[in-house]
Amino acid sequence: MALEHPALPLEEPKATPTGAEPIVKTLGLTRHFRVGGPFSGRHLHAADDINLSIGANEIVALVGESGSGKSTVARLLARVYKPTAGKILYHGRSLGSMRTHRERLAYAGRVPMVFQDPYGSLSPVYRVAHGVVRALKLHRRELSGQQRAQEAERILKSVGLTPPREFLRKYPYELSGGQRQRIGFAQALASRPELILADEPVSMLDVSVRIGVLNLMADLRRKEGISFLYITHDIASARYVADRLVVMYAGKIAEQGPAEDVLANPKHPYTQLLLSAVPDPRAPVSLPASSEVAEPPRVIDPGEGCRFRWRCPYAIERCSVETPQLRPLRPAHEAACHVAK
Ligand SMILES: Nc1ncnc2c1ncn2[C@@H]1O[C@H](COP(=O)(O)OP(=O)(O)OP(=O)(O)O)[C@@H](O)[C@H]1O
Ligand code: SF4
Ligand SMILES: [Mg+2]
C-alpha cells in the first residue's frame, strides 16, 4: 500500500542531561467538557491547571481513581484532545506552534500512546507484522524493505517476543493478552519514541502477566533510554516501577514527588487513603473509617475549595472556600493541601 506521508525529520532525539529541559512539560494544562447540552453552561473539569514534567530516562506514574482525569492528561499530551487552557512544551517548544503535518507526525512518533485494551487496539484481520511494518513505513521512511524486516525482528526481540519471525506471522487471536500488550509496545517502538504514554497498560491483564509487562517498561527504559508516563489506578504497581509519582484527584494534582518519598511520607490525605488500601508494611496508618465512604468526586463546575473536602477527615473551614495550591513540603515533593506539613 502506498503511503502518502512525507519523510520525517530523522535526527536522533537529543539526550536530556539531568536538570536540562524535560521531554514534555505542561503549564496550567486544563481540559473542560461541556455537559447537559449546548446551553446548560455547565462544564466538567476533567483536568485543571496540571503542571507536570517528564524528563529523559524517567518513569513517571500518574495515579488516581476512576474519573480523576488521568486519561484526559494522556490524551492532551498525545494531542487527541485540545486544551481548554494552558500548554504543553516538547523540549521547550509549544505543541500549539507545530503547524505542519510533518511536525505533528514526528511528535506522534516521538511521544506515542499505548492503550489499555490489548484486544481492541490490534486489528484482528492483520498479522502482527502488518502493524509494526506500517509504523516503520510511516515513521522511518529511510529504511529499505529488507532493513524494515530486520528492524521489525529486532523490535519484537526487544519486547521479549522470540522467535520474532514466528510472532510476526501470527494473528492477534493467536496471542495471549500479555503478548498482545507487548505488540502494542512494539508498534510504539517502531517510531523510535522518547516517551511512551502508557494508559493502564496492565489493568486488563491477569495478575500473573502484569509483572512481565511492568518489567518490560523498566527494561526499555534501562536499555533504550525510553521514558514512560505510566497511568494506573493501582498505586502498588506504580511503586514497583516508577521514579516519580503524580497523584490526581478530581482533575487536579493532589501530590507529586519522588516515588520512594511519596510512598514513605505521603502528605496529602488522598494519597494516604490510596496507600491505606494497599497491604504493605510501609503504608501509613489508615484514615478514619468515615473517610473511606466512597463519594464520587465533584467535578462539574466545582468552584473554589478543595475537591477532596467531602471525603477528608482533616477538612477545616478554609478547605471549603480556598483551593489549595501545590506547595513544596519535602525536597522535590509537593502537595496541594492546606493542613499537610
Ligand atoms: N470526551 C469526553 N467527553 C465528556 N467527558 C469526558 C470525556 N473524556 C473524559 N471525560 C470525563 O472526564 C473525567 C475524567 O475522565 P478520564 O477518562 O480522564 O479519567 P481516568 O482517570 O482516566 O479514569 P479511568 O481510571 O476510569 O480510566 C470523567 O468524569 C469523564 O467522564
Ligand atoms: S485541603 Fe483540606 S480538605 Fe483538602 S485534603 Fe487538605 S485538609 Fe483535606
Ligand atoms: Mg483512564
Tab-separated table of C-alpha atoms in Angstrom, residues 70-297:
chain	number	residue	atom	x	y	z
A	70	LYS	CA	-5.524	10.501	34.090
A	71	SER	CA	-6.518	9.534	30.547
A	72	THR	CA	-7.514	13.108	29.810
A	73	VAL	CA	-3.962	14.217	30.639
A	74	ALA	CA	-2.529	11.448	28.410
A	75	ARG	CA	-4.864	12.354	25.548
A	76	LEU	CA	-3.899	16.007	25.863
A	77	LEU	CA	-0.217	15.008	25.687
A	78	ALA	CA	-0.970	12.803	22.672
A	79	ARG	CA	-2.861	15.689	21.030
A	80	VAL	CA	-6.077	13.672	20.905
A	81	TYR	CA	-7.731	16.476	22.898
A	82	LYS	CA	-7.073	20.170	22.612
A	83	PRO	CA	-6.516	22.003	25.874
A	84	THR	CA	-9.171	24.391	27.137
A	85	ALA	CA	-6.309	26.407	28.626
A	86	GLY	CA	-2.609	26.053	29.300
A	87	LYS	CA	0.024	24.500	27.115
A	88	ILE	CA	2.346	21.581	26.515
A	89	LEU	CA	6.006	22.122	25.816
A	90	TYR	CA	8.021	19.498	23.920
A	91	HIS	CA	11.722	20.142	24.534
A	92	GLY	CA	10.701	23.660	25.415
A	93	ARG	CA	8.612	24.236	22.299
A	94	SER	CA	4.855	24.671	22.491
A	95	LEU	CA	2.828	21.974	20.705
A	96	GLY	CA	0.475	24.744	19.652
A	97	SER	CA	3.236	26.142	17.435
A	98	MET	CA	3.518	22.902	15.429
A	99	ARG	CA	1.656	23.865	12.315
A	100	THR	CA	2.650	21.307	9.701
A	101	HIS	CA	1.523	17.708	9.324
A	102	ARG	CA	5.172	16.692	9.197
A	103	GLU	CA	5.920	18.213	12.619
A	104	ARG	CA	2.822	16.724	14.201
A	105	LEU	CA	3.565	13.277	12.766
A	106	ALA	CA	7.122	13.474	14.070
A	107	TYR	CA	5.791	14.369	17.538
A	108	ALA	CA	3.296	11.478	17.400
A	109	GLY	CA	6.229	9.161	16.699
A	110	ARG	CA	8.385	10.536	19.497
A	111	VAL	CA	5.544	10.517	22.037
A	112	PRO	CA	3.227	7.622	21.109
A	113	MET	CA	0.438	6.177	23.220
A	114	VAL	CA	-0.121	2.550	24.234
A	115	PHE	CA	-3.667	1.717	25.215
A	116	GLN	CA	-5.312	-0.196	27.990
A	117	ASP	CA	-7.073	-2.769	25.861
A	118	PRO	CA	-4.657	-5.089	24.048
A	119	TYR	CA	-7.662	-6.759	22.395
A	120	GLY	CA	-9.236	-3.629	20.982
A	121	SER	CA	-6.047	-1.881	19.870
A	122	LEU	CA	-4.972	-4.540	17.332
A	123	SER	CA	-6.888	-5.310	14.171
A	124	PRO	CA	-7.947	-8.975	14.177
A	125	VAL	CA	-7.615	-9.289	10.382
A	126	TYR	CA	-3.918	-8.421	10.118
A	127	ARG	CA	-0.849	-10.344	11.150
A	128	VAL	CA	1.428	-8.794	13.776
A	129	ALA	CA	3.919	-7.839	11.043
A	130	HIS	CA	1.355	-5.526	9.431
A	131	GLY	CA	1.113	-3.074	12.346
A	132	VAL	CA	4.838	-2.993	13.087
A	133	VAL	CA	5.863	-2.622	9.431
A	134	ARG	CA	3.179	0.009	8.842
A	135	ALA	CA	4.549	2.050	11.766
A	136	LEU	CA	8.082	1.657	10.342
A	137	LYS	CA	6.915	2.811	6.899
A	138	LEU	CA	5.174	5.797	8.430
A	139	HIS	CA	7.920	6.947	10.757
A	140	ARG	CA	11.169	5.506	9.331
A	141	ARG	CA	10.955	6.142	5.625
A	142	GLU	CA	14.714	5.900	5.210
A	143	LEU	CA	14.609	2.113	5.712
A	144	SER	CA	14.597	-0.257	2.736
A	145	GLY	CA	12.227	-3.229	2.678
A	146	GLN	CA	14.951	-5.540	3.932
A	147	GLN	CA	16.005	-3.133	6.691
A	148	ARG	CA	12.369	-2.836	7.752
A	149	ALA	CA	12.080	-6.604	8.093
A	150	GLN	CA	15.288	-6.698	10.160
A	151	GLU	CA	14.127	-3.803	12.314
A	152	ALA	CA	10.732	-5.459	12.898
A	153	GLU	CA	12.549	-8.569	14.162
A	154	ARG	CA	14.841	-6.507	16.397
A	155	ILE	CA	11.847	-4.701	17.887
A	156	LEU	CA	9.964	-7.919	18.571
A	157	LYS	CA	13.013	-9.312	20.341
A	158	SER	CA	13.301	-6.156	22.415
A	159	VAL	CA	9.732	-6.644	23.687
A	160	GLY	CA	10.504	-10.257	24.568
A	161	LEU	CA	8.678	-11.991	21.695
A	162	THR	CA	11.001	-14.651	20.349
A	163	PRO	CA	11.489	-16.169	17.872
A	164	PRO	CA	10.446	-12.876	16.265
A	165	ARG	CA	9.736	-14.293	12.805
A	166	GLU	CA	7.193	-16.642	14.237
A	167	PHE	CA	5.413	-13.870	16.164
A	168	LEU	CA	5.388	-11.542	13.153
A	169	ARG	CA	3.388	-14.158	11.245
A	170	LYS	CA	0.740	-14.586	13.944
A	171	TYR	CA	-2.724	-13.040	14.122
A	172	PRO	CA	-3.776	-11.273	17.347
A	173	TYR	CA	-6.173	-14.099	18.247
A	174	GLU	CA	-3.188	-16.455	18.383
A	175	LEU	CA	-1.589	-14.398	21.161
A	176	SER	CA	-2.190	-14.151	24.899
A	177	GLY	CA	-3.231	-10.829	26.484
A	178	GLY	CA	0.314	-10.188	27.713
A	179	GLN	CA	1.761	-10.920	24.253
A	180	ARG	CA	-0.780	-8.592	22.646
A	181	GLN	CA	0.201	-5.815	25.025
A	182	ARG	CA	3.849	-6.417	24.042
A	183	ILE	CA	2.822	-5.969	20.397
A	184	GLY	CA	1.266	-2.645	21.408
A	185	PHE	CA	4.651	-1.585	22.794
A	186	ALA	CA	6.399	-2.948	19.659
A	187	GLN	CA	4.252	-0.717	17.433
A	188	ALA	CA	5.118	2.262	19.627
A	189	LEU	CA	8.839	1.382	19.468
A	190	ALA	CA	8.800	1.379	15.668
A	191	SER	CA	8.802	5.181	15.641
A	192	ARG	CA	11.850	5.459	17.948
A	193	PRO	CA	9.963	7.092	20.808
A	194	GLU	CA	11.458	9.221	23.542
A	195	LEU	CA	8.413	8.949	25.781
A	196	ILE	CA	5.632	6.366	25.721
A	197	LEU	CA	2.243	7.318	27.175
A	198	ALA	CA	1.064	4.013	28.619
A	199	ASP	CA	-2.577	4.309	29.667
A	200	GLU	CA	-3.386	1.470	32.092
A	201	PRO	CA	-1.294	-0.998	30.052
A	202	VAL	CA	-1.656	-3.823	32.576
A	203	SER	CA	-5.093	-3.323	34.067
A	204	MET	CA	-6.780	-5.802	31.727
A	205	LEU	CA	-4.114	-8.465	32.120
A	206	ASP	CA	-4.013	-11.386	34.515
A	207	VAL	CA	-2.077	-10.617	37.651
A	208	SER	CA	0.463	-13.276	36.656
A	209	VAL	CA	1.447	-11.483	33.419
A	210	ARG	CA	1.255	-7.911	34.741
A	211	ILE	CA	4.663	-8.059	36.300
A	212	GLY	CA	6.175	-9.137	32.957
A	213	VAL	CA	4.799	-6.039	31.210
A	214	LEU	CA	5.957	-3.773	34.060
A	215	ASN	CA	9.418	-5.335	33.776
A	216	LEU	CA	9.319	-4.700	30.038
A	217	MET	CA	8.824	-0.968	30.661
A	218	ALA	CA	11.722	-0.975	33.135
A	219	ASP	CA	13.906	-2.830	30.594
A	220	LEU	CA	13.054	-0.453	27.753
A	221	ARG	CA	13.957	2.477	29.952
A	222	ARG	CA	17.242	0.864	31.012
A	223	LYS	CA	18.349	-0.475	27.621
A	224	GLU	CA	16.883	2.075	25.199
A	225	GLY	CA	16.552	5.128	27.454
A	226	ILE	CA	12.824	5.485	26.802
A	227	SER	CA	10.749	7.448	29.301
A	228	PHE	CA	7.220	6.456	30.308
A	229	LEU	CA	4.130	8.103	31.631
A	230	TYR	CA	2.634	5.058	33.324
A	231	ILE	CA	-1.047	5.597	34.059
A	232	THR	CA	-2.669	3.414	36.656
A	233	HIS	CA	-5.253	3.353	39.412
A	234	ASP	CA	-3.073	0.822	41.196
A	235	ILE	CA	-0.533	2.546	43.410
A	236	ALA	CA	1.044	-0.827	44.245
A	237	SER	CA	2.166	-1.332	40.643
A	238	ALA	CA	3.297	2.293	40.429
A	239	ARG	CA	5.555	1.788	43.424
A	240	TYR	CA	7.115	-1.187	41.620
A	241	VAL	CA	8.217	0.666	38.510
A	242	ALA	CA	8.124	4.456	38.881
A	243	ASP	CA	10.781	7.035	39.724
A	244	ARG	CA	8.195	9.698	40.395
A	245	LEU	CA	4.551	9.619	41.396
A	246	VAL	CA	1.901	12.114	40.410
A	247	VAL	CA	-1.358	11.607	42.289
A	248	MET	CA	-4.521	13.070	40.744
A	249	TYR	CA	-7.871	13.619	42.352
A	250	ALA	CA	-10.929	15.118	40.633
A	251	GLY	CA	-8.966	16.668	37.785
A	252	LYS	CA	-6.195	18.170	39.889
A	253	ILE	CA	-2.774	17.088	41.054
A	254	ALA	CA	-3.021	16.338	44.758
A	255	GLU	CA	0.606	15.388	45.310
A	256	GLN	CA	3.767	14.682	43.348
A	257	GLY	CA	7.336	13.775	44.120
A	258	PRO	CA	9.987	11.058	44.086
A	259	ALA	CA	8.170	7.701	44.302
A	260	GLU	CA	10.064	6.481	47.361
A	261	ASP	CA	9.450	9.700	49.243
A	262	VAL	CA	5.747	9.964	48.368
A	263	LEU	CA	5.254	6.348	49.448
A	264	ALA	CA	7.213	6.716	52.672
A	265	ASN	CA	5.899	10.184	53.544
A	266	PRO	CA	2.532	10.710	51.830
A	267	LYS	CA	1.438	14.246	52.603
A	268	HIS	CA	-1.983	14.536	51.012
A	269	PRO	CA	-4.895	12.812	52.785
A	270	TYR	CA	-5.985	11.319	49.444
A	271	THR	CA	-2.572	9.700	48.869
A	272	GLN	CA	-2.754	8.377	52.423
A	273	LEU	CA	-6.172	6.923	51.648
A	274	LEU	CA	-4.876	5.234	48.468
A	275	LEU	CA	-1.951	3.768	50.356
A	276	SER	CA	-4.066	2.579	53.242
A	277	ALA	CA	-5.820	0.249	50.800
A	278	VAL	CA	-2.508	-1.409	49.851
A	279	PRO	CA	-1.430	-4.241	52.107
A	280	ASP	CA	2.158	-3.179	52.627
A	281	PRO	CA	4.064	-2.652	55.829
A	282	ARG	CA	5.343	0.704	54.542
A	283	ALA	CA	1.801	2.007	54.146
A	284	PRO	CA	0.916	4.681	56.706
A	285	VAL	CA	-1.802	4.445	59.298
A	286	SER	CA	-5.264	4.240	57.703
A	287	LEU	CA	-7.543	7.210	57.664
A	288	PRO	CA	-10.543	7.096	59.979
A	289	ALA	CA	-13.394	4.954	58.661
A	290	SER	CA	-15.585	7.982	57.883
A	291	SER	CA	-13.259	8.996	55.043
A	292	GLU	CA	-13.481	5.598	53.412
A	293	VAL	CA	-17.102	6.080	52.443
A	294	ALA	CA	-16.780	6.305	48.687
A	295	GLU	CA	-18.085	9.616	47.385
A	296	PRO	CA	-17.698	10.344	43.683
A	297	PRO	CA	-15.511	13.386	43.072
